[in-house]
Amino acid sequence: MMRHLRRLLRALGLRPFLLPAYTRWREWRLGIGWNGQEEGFSQRQYTSHEQYRAHQRSKLAYMDSEGLRCCDTRLHSALAARLRQKGIRRGSRVLCLAARRGGEVRAFLDCGCFALGIDLNPGIDNPYVVAGDFHGLQFPDQVVDIVFTNSLDHVRDLKAVVAEMRRVLVPTGQVLIEAMAGDAEGTKFAYYESFAWPTVSALVSRLEDEGLALIDRATISEPWLGEHLTFELRQP
């Protein structure tokens, strides 16, 4: 896209004037590129946390609404089936992080849980998701039994997000994570993602370093290829 824009601006004689503005807009939208880290992880670079928040909030505005609705429906159906198979306890208090339109919240509700989602941009009239940032949750300590997320590819600071998960969970609580296959396993992390891992196993190791203990993992294929991971809190 950038190459075609340069050609058009050059043909119109506008490139020197408009390209800097487009570059600034693109950096505001997407950050300033990816930075490779040790062990194959990558992190999108932002000039500030507010730039990160603006980028992530823009997803609903710039993505096809029908595509988002379809993905949300597929997530709801697939996750509800997985949760029933796992035997999620009815009445569990569940917090879903970066829950977008709320498909994951509805899946837990279907299983008889008390569930709520947070997202930087839950959209208008969303009864399942409230505004919030999973780097700094607005909830008190030890108030939920389960934290769920399938959005670790959208974190800016994994350490901060896991610390917040641990804070709001009761000591016997669980963290349920659905992680896409890593970039070495065929996933292309690109437009709205801000954090990428080489393999799911590498991500598991990073999460265990932050105080989570893996107790179960299973391959999933809907709404995308990856794994359903179950963690407990590692006790001191």
XYZ file of N, CA and C in Angstrom, residues 54-193:
420
model
N -4.475 4.156 21.530
C -5.153 4.686 20.344
C -5.134 3.668 19.208
N -3.991 3.023 19.016
C -3.881 1.996 17.978
C -4.853 0.857 18.230
N -4.889 0.342 19.451
C -5.762 -0.785 19.754
C -7.242 -0.384 19.712
N -7.562 0.820 20.144
C -8.955 1.272 20.097
C -9.461 1.411 18.666
N -8.559 1.651 17.713
C -8.980 1.916 16.336
C -9.458 0.669 15.603
N -9.271 -0.506 16.197
C -9.600 -1.751 15.493
C -11.059 -1.801 15.054
N -11.983 -1.456 15.939
C -13.404 -1.527 15.592
C -13.750 -0.578 14.450
N -13.097 0.581 14.415
C -13.423 1.576 13.399
C -12.900 1.187 12.022
N -11.747 0.507 11.975
C -11.097 0.254 10.701
C -11.317 -1.153 10.163
N -11.764 -2.086 10.994
C -11.990 -3.439 10.509
C -13.433 -3.610 10.057
N -13.644 -4.534 9.148
C -14.966 -4.815 8.607
C -15.896 -5.310 9.719
N -17.008 -4.619 9.922
C -17.911 -4.962 11.022
C -18.518 -6.340 10.847
N -18.808 -6.736 9.615
C -19.370 -8.056 9.385
C -18.347 -9.145 9.688
N -17.075 -8.891 9.349
C -16.024 -9.846 9.668
C -15.835 -10.005 11.163
N -15.886 -8.886 11.901
C -15.776 -8.943 13.353
C -16.958 -9.693 13.962
N -18.148 -9.454 13.431
C -19.352 -10.127 13.945
C -19.266 -11.633 13.704
N -18.790 -12.011 12.529
C -18.655 -13.435 12.205
C -17.646 -14.111 13.127
N -16.496 -13.465 13.337
C -15.465 -14.023 14.229
C -15.989 -14.137 15.646
N -16.754 -13.132 16.093
C -17.311 -13.150 17.442
C -18.284 -14.316 17.611
N -19.089 -14.568 16.582
C -20.041 -15.676 16.630
C -19.320 -17.017 16.671
N -18.291 -17.159 15.860
C -17.517 -18.406 15.846
C -16.815 -18.630 17.184
N -16.260 -17.545 17.757
C -15.606 -17.650 19.064
C -16.599 -18.098 20.129
N -17.751 -17.476 20.158
C -18.782 -17.808 21.137
C -19.124 -19.298 21.079
N -19.398 -19.777 19.888
C -19.807 -21.179 19.726
C -18.692 -22.146 20.103
N -17.479 -21.897 19.596
C -16.360 -22.822 19.834
C -15.935 -22.820 21.297
N -15.864 -21.645 21.908
C -15.414 -21.571 23.296
C -16.449 -22.178 24.236
N -17.733 -21.940 23.989
C -18.764 -22.529 24.838
C -18.651 -24.050 24.845
N -18.399 -24.636 23.679
C -18.240 -26.098 23.596
C -17.019 -26.556 24.381
N -15.922 -25.809 24.291
C -14.711 -26.190 25.026
C -14.927 -26.084 26.531
N -15.614 -25.040 26.953
C -15.842 -24.860 28.381
C -16.743 -25.955 28.955
N -17.755 -26.352 28.202
C -18.615 -27.443 28.670
C -17.820 -28.735 28.793
N -16.936 -28.958 27.832
C -16.111 -30.162 27.870
C -15.181 -30.150 29.085
N -14.693 -28.971 29.444
C -13.807 -28.852 30.601
C -14.578 -28.936 31.921
N -15.887 -28.747 31.869
C -16.676 -28.795 33.090
C -16.496 -27.566 33.966
N -16.527 -26.379 33.347
C -16.407 -25.137 34.109
C -17.501 -25.074 35.164
N -17.127 -24.736 36.387
C -18.072 -24.742 37.505
C -19.095 -23.615 37.368
N -20.359 -23.989 37.446
C -21.445 -23.012 37.391
C -21.305 -22.034 38.563
N -21.541 -20.769 38.296
C -21.440 -19.748 39.331
C -20.053 -19.134 39.459
N -19.081 -19.627 38.690
C -17.737 -19.040 38.730
C -17.781 -17.574 38.308
N -16.971 -16.758 38.955
C -16.855 -15.339 38.605
C -15.709 -15.196 37.600
N -16.040 -14.701 36.407
C -15.092 -14.713 35.290
C -14.880 -13.299 34.764
N -13.613 -12.959 34.533
C -13.254 -11.695 33.893
C -12.554 -12.013 32.585
N -13.096 -11.496 31.489
C -12.524 -11.719 30.155
C -11.782 -10.455 29.719
N -10.506 -10.609 29.430
C -9.651 -9.465 29.108
C -9.584 -9.237 27.604
N -9.694 -7.959 27.200
C -9.672 -7.574 25.785
C -10.730 -8.354 25.021
N -11.978 -8.212 25.469
C -13.070 -9.071 25.006
C -13.840 -8.526 23.799
N -13.428 -7.402 23.247
C -14.047 -6.857 22.033
C -15.574 -6.819 22.152
N -16.279 -7.565 21.293
C -17.737 -7.541 21.256
C -18.374 -8.487 22.264
N -17.573 -9.350 22.925
C -18.107 -10.128 24.033
C -18.461 -11.569 23.752
N -17.986 -12.150 22.637
C -18.289 -13.546 22.347
C -17.832 -14.485 23.449
N -16.651 -14.223 24.020
C -16.149 -15.073 25.095
C -16.981 -14.916 26.370
N -17.456 -13.700 26.630
C -18.305 -13.468 27.795
C -19.588 -14.280 27.661
N -20.206 -14.258 26.484
C -21.444 -15.009 26.267
C -21.205 -16.508 26.415
N -20.019 -16.989 26.027
C -19.715 -18.408 26.186
C -19.726 -18.806 27.658
N -19.131 -17.981 28.524
C -19.136 -18.280 29.959
C -20.540 -18.140 30.539
N -21.302 -17.156 30.086
C -22.676 -17.011 30.548
C -23.499 -18.245 30.193
N -23.274 -18.785 29.006
C -23.978 -20.001 28.589
C -23.709 -21.166 29.533
N -22.543 -21.138 30.184
C -22.164 -22.209 31.102
C -22.569 -21.906 32.543
N -23.357 -20.849 32.744
C -23.854 -20.533 34.072
C -22.912 -19.739 34.943
N -21.912 -19.110 34.339
C -20.961 -18.296 35.102
C -21.445 -16.846 35.185
N -20.921 -16.134 36.160
C -21.083 -14.677 36.213
C -19.874 -14.100 35.498
N -20.076 -13.507 34.329
C -18.948 -13.110 33.490
C -19.083 -11.671 33.012
N -17.934 -11.015 32.890
C -17.852 -9.638 32.410
C -16.567 -9.493 31.613
N -16.608 -8.665 30.569
C -15.412 -8.411 29.777
C -14.951 -6.978 29.906
N -13.656 -6.748 29.630
C -13.132 -5.385 29.515
C -12.412 -5.270 28.178
N -12.412 -4.072 27.617
C -11.710 -3.828 26.354
C -11.460 -2.333 26.231
N -10.382 -1.974 25.554
C -10.107 -0.557 25.338
C -11.210 0.114 24.532
N -11.865 -0.657 23.646
C -12.966 -0.114 22.859
C -14.050 -1.171 22.728
N -14.985 -1.227 23.679
C -16.047 -2.228 23.608
C -17.147 -1.871 22.609
N -17.053 -0.699 21.991
C -18.087 -0.283 21.055
C -19.288 0.307 21.781
N -20.315 0.612 21.003
C -21.518 1.259 21.538
C -22.539 0.205 21.952
N -23.182 0.426 23.090
C -24.275 -0.434 23.564
C -23.846 -1.901 23.645
N -22.723 -2.133 24.271
C -22.230 -3.497 24.462
C -22.566 -3.925 25.894
N -23.542 -4.829 26.082
C -23.953 -5.191 27.436
C -23.003 -6.152 28.139
N -22.013 -6.686 27.399
C -21.142 -7.720 27.954
C -19.743 -7.219 28.317
N -19.359 -6.061 27.793
C -17.976 -5.588 27.927
C -17.964 -4.119 28.328
N -17.140 -3.784 29.320
C -16.973 -2.397 29.740
C -15.585 -1.920 29.328
N -15.398 -0.608 29.321
C -14.106 -0.033 28.953
C -13.076 -0.332 30.039
N -11.877 -0.722 29.614
C -10.812 -0.999 30.570
C -9.543 -1.408 29.852
N -8.430 -1.326 30.559
C -7.105 -1.641 30.026
C -6.525 -2.771 30.855
N -6.187 -3.898 30.225
C -5.716 -5.034 31.022
C -4.312 -4.844 31.580
N -3.661 -3.726 31.283
C -2.405 -3.386 31.947
C -2.643 -2.772 33.332
N -3.877 -2.326 33.592
C -4.213 -1.712 34.870
C -5.709 -1.836 35.109
N -6.141 -2.984 35.626
C -7.562 -3.268 35.787
C -8.176 -2.413 36.891
N -9.433 -2.070 36.732
C -10.125 -1.201 37.681
C -10.790 -1.969 38.821
N -10.505 -3.258 38.957
C -11.173 -4.101 39.939
C -10.273 -4.354 41.152
N -10.883 -4.621 42.326
C -10.079 -4.863 43.532
C -9.391 -6.222 43.512
N -8.567 -6.459 44.504
C -7.794 -7.704 44.608
C -8.710 -8.894 44.903
N -8.335 -10.052 44.332
C -8.915 -11.352 44.673
C -10.447 -11.350 44.613
N -10.982 -11.012 43.432
C -12.441 -10.952 43.295
C -12.983 -11.879 42.201
N -12.118 -12.552 41.425
C -12.617 -13.439 40.371
C -11.987 -14.819 40.497
N -12.726 -15.818 40.006
C -12.265 -17.205 40.032
C -11.489 -17.579 38.773
N -11.833 -16.943 37.652
C -11.221 -17.264 36.360
C -10.931 -15.973 35.611
N -9.740 -15.869 35.076
C -9.411 -14.820 34.107
C -9.207 -15.501 32.762
N -9.894 -14.986 31.743
C -9.770 -15.541 30.394
C -9.294 -14.458 29.438
N -8.421 -14.838 28.507
C -8.088 -13.939 27.406
C -7.598 -14.748 26.208
N -7.900 -14.236 25.036
C -7.299 -14.766 23.803
C -6.569 -13.640 23.076
N -6.148 -12.627 23.835
C -5.602 -11.414 23.235
C -4.209 -11.053 23.729
N -3.410 -12.045 24.099
C -2.044 -11.707 24.518
C -1.224 -11.133 23.371
N -1.652 -11.361 22.131
C -0.966 -10.752 20.998
C -1.235 -9.252 20.904
N -2.046 -8.722 21.825
C -2.332 -7.291 21.838
C -1.764 -6.591 23.076
N -0.904 -7.257 23.837
C -0.344 -6.611 25.018
C 0.834 -5.713 24.642
N 1.041 -4.723 25.452
C 2.250 -3.905 25.327
C 3.294 -4.337 26.349
N 2.848 -4.790 27.522
C 3.742 -5.173 28.610
C 3.200 -6.456 29.231
N 3.722 -7.597 28.815
C 3.211 -8.885 29.287
C 3.350 -9.007 30.796
N 4.449 -8.547 31.351
C 4.672 -8.646 32.798
C 3.558 -7.916 33.557
N 3.187 -6.726 33.098
C 2.145 -5.952 33.773
C 0.790 -6.638 33.664
N 0.480 -7.202 32.502
C -0.810 -7.863 32.311
C -0.926 -9.098 33.201
N 0.127 -9.922 33.255
C 0.074 -11.105 34.111
C -0.009 -10.704 35.583
N 0.682 -9.650 35.962
C 0.599 -9.180 37.342
C -0.832 -8.785 37.703
N -1.543 -8.167 36.767
C -2.936 -7.800 37.007
C -3.828 -9.037 37.080
N -3.568 -10.036 36.241
C -4.313 -11.298 36.341
C -4.160 -11.900 37.735
N -2.925 -11.967 38.188
C -2.641 -12.556 39.499
C -3.305 -11.752 40.621
N -3.337 -10.452 40.468
C -3.885 -9.590 41.522
C -5.378 -9.799 41.716
N -6.134 -9.881 40.604
C -7.592 -9.949 40.731
C -8.100 -11.365 40.996
N -7.258 -12.391 40.800
C -7.678 -13.768 41.026
C -7.657 -14.133 42.504
N -8.606 -14.969 42.913
C -8.517 -15.587 44.231
C -7.338 -16.562 44.213
N -6.773 -16.903 45.362
C -5.575 -17.761 45.382
C -5.752 -19.107 44.674
N -6.975 -19.634 44.646
C -7.229 -20.914 43.982
C -7.734 -20.740 42.555
N -7.660 -19.519 42.024
C -8.209 -19.232 40.709
C -7.381 -19.788 39.568
N -7.942 -19.691 38.372
C -7.276 -20.179 37.165
C -7.216 -19.084 36.107
N -6.174 -19.153 35.288
C -6.034 -18.308 34.105
C -6.215 -19.198 32.881
N -7.204 -18.883 32.055
C -7.439 -19.605 30.805
C -7.003 -18.711 29.649
N -6.076 -19.202 28.852
C -5.532 -18.419 27.737
C -5.684 -19.217 26.454
N -6.232 -18.577 25.441
C -6.239 -19.178 24.118
C -5.253 -18.396 23.264
N -4.186 -19.082 22.857
C -3.074 -18.442 22.164
C -2.978 -18.947 20.737
N -2.856 -18.033 19.795
C -2.617 -18.424 18.414
C -1.282 -19.149 18.295
N -1.175 -20.002 17.284
C 0.118 -20.591 16.966
C 1.127 -19.472 16.728
N 2.400 -19.712 17.065
C 3.417 -18.680 16.934
C 3.843 -18.436 15.500
N 4.663 -17.412 15.301
C 5.072 -17.089 13.928
C 5.945 -18.177 13.321
N 6.655 -18.945 14.147
C 7.419 -20.081 13.624
C 6.517 -21.271 13.330
N 5.251 -21.168 13.725
C 4.272 -22.231 13.492
C 3.251 -21.854 12.426
N 3.503 -20.720 11.737
C 2.668 -20.354 10.602
C 1.803 -19.127 10.752
N 1.736 -18.517 11.939
C 0.905 -17.325 12.132
C 1.659 -16.076 11.677
N 0.949 -15.172 11.024
C 1.530 -13.894 10.635
C 0.981 -12.811 11.570
N 1.818 -12.332 12.468
C 1.437 -11.241 13.362
C 1.702 -9.936 12.620
N 0.665 -9.113 12.467
C 0.896 -7.939 11.641
C 0.144 -6.707 12.111
N -1.075 -6.505 11.632
C -1.698 -5.185 11.608
C -2.065 -4.626 12.976
N -2.854 -5.346 13.741
C -3.268 -4.829 15.038
C -2.537 -5.478 16.204
N -1.763 -6.517 15.944
C -1.027 -7.172 17.025
C 0.118 -6.293 17.511
